[in-house]
Amino acid sequence: MLGTPRLIRSDEWAVITPLFQAAVRNGFREVNETSFYREDLRSVFPLPLKNWSLFFRPQLWAFFLTGAPPRIQSTLHS
């Protein structure tokens, strides 16, 4: 209610959110088997993938330490 309206961060909602969904639906593998194009999910965005880089991304450990994936919003802004 206070402040000025701002534009929606389209990089979060149009790019990062679908990539997170693809990683979760794909079982956290590096190649997206659920897509016709079989995209490689390793990118500059910190996605929860089962590879060596997970050690350096503690903000994503909750995907693997808990039974259910955490809210994507909390992982993007931590």
Short mmCIF file of C-alpha atoms in Angstrom, two decimals:
data_model
loop_
_atom_site.label_atom_id
_atom_site.label_comp_id
_atom_site.label_asym_id
_atom_site.label_seq_id
_atom_site.Cartn_x
_atom_site.Cartn_y
_atom_site.Cartn_z
CA MET A 1 0.00 0.00 0.00
CA LEU A 2 2.93 2.32 0.61
CA GLY A 3 5.55 3.15 -1.95
CA THR A 4 5.42 3.23 -5.71
CA PRO A 5 4.29 0.46 -8.05
CA ARG A 6 7.05 -1.43 -9.82
CA LEU A 7 7.13 -3.70 -12.81
CA ILE A 8 7.05 -7.47 -12.29
CA ARG A 9 10.48 -9.10 -12.43
CA SER A 10 9.87 -11.11 -15.57
CA ASP A 11 13.18 -12.96 -15.28
CA GLU A 12 11.90 -14.64 -12.11
CA TRP A 13 8.44 -15.56 -13.35
CA ALA A 14 9.13 -16.25 -17.02
CA VAL A 15 12.53 -17.96 -16.77
CA ILE A 16 13.54 -19.12 -13.29
CA THR A 17 10.18 -20.49 -12.12
CA PRO A 18 9.71 -22.79 -15.16
CA LEU A 19 13.32 -23.98 -14.78
CA PHE A 20 12.72 -24.84 -11.11
CA GLN A 21 9.53 -26.68 -12.06
CA ALA A 22 11.39 -28.61 -14.77
CA ALA A 23 14.15 -29.58 -12.34
CA VAL A 24 11.68 -30.84 -9.73
CA ARG A 25 9.50 -32.71 -12.27
CA ASN A 26 12.60 -34.25 -13.83
CA GLY A 27 13.86 -35.74 -10.57
CA PHE A 28 16.70 -33.18 -10.21
CA ARG A 29 18.64 -34.62 -13.17
CA GLU A 30 20.87 -32.38 -15.30
CA VAL A 31 19.09 -33.09 -18.61
CA ASN A 32 15.39 -32.30 -18.85
CA GLU A 33 13.89 -35.63 -19.93
CA THR A 34 10.34 -34.23 -19.73
CA SER A 35 10.91 -31.89 -22.68
CA PHE A 36 11.00 -32.70 -26.39
CA TYR A 37 14.24 -30.73 -26.68
CA ARG A 38 16.06 -32.42 -23.75
CA GLU A 39 17.55 -29.15 -22.49
CA ASP A 40 20.55 -29.13 -20.22
CA LEU A 41 19.40 -27.60 -16.92
CA ARG A 42 22.89 -26.60 -15.82
CA SER A 43 22.92 -22.81 -16.16
CA VAL A 44 23.84 -19.60 -14.38
CA PHE A 45 20.66 -19.93 -12.30
CA PRO A 46 21.05 -21.95 -9.08
CA LEU A 47 18.76 -24.91 -9.79
CA PRO A 48 18.40 -27.91 -7.47
CA LEU A 49 20.27 -30.55 -9.47
CA LYS A 50 21.86 -33.73 -8.20
CA ASN A 51 25.48 -32.92 -9.04
CA TRP A 52 28.66 -31.66 -7.37
CA SER A 53 27.58 -28.01 -7.49
CA LEU A 54 24.88 -28.66 -4.87
CA PHE A 55 27.59 -28.63 -2.21
CA PHE A 56 28.17 -24.91 -2.95
CA ARG A 57 24.44 -24.02 -2.94
CA PRO A 58 23.17 -24.43 0.64
CA GLN A 59 20.04 -22.44 -0.18
CA LEU A 60 18.91 -25.47 -2.22
CA TRP A 61 19.66 -28.20 0.33
CA ALA A 62 16.07 -28.12 1.62
CA PHE A 63 14.93 -29.73 -1.64
CA PHE A 64 16.84 -32.85 -0.61
CA LEU A 65 16.71 -32.71 3.22
CA THR A 66 12.91 -32.45 3.49
CA GLY A 67 10.24 -34.59 1.92
CA ALA A 68 8.56 -31.77 0.03
CA PRO A 69 10.19 -29.03 -2.03
CA PRO A 70 10.30 -25.62 -0.30
CA ARG A 71 8.59 -22.59 -1.69
CA ILE A 72 10.44 -21.38 -4.75
CA GLN A 73 10.04 -17.77 -3.63
CA SER A 74 12.07 -18.37 -0.47
CA THR A 75 14.92 -20.04 -2.37
CA LEU A 76 15.21 -17.24 -4.92
CA HIS A 77 15.57 -14.48 -2.34
CA SER A 78 17.69 -16.15 0.30
#
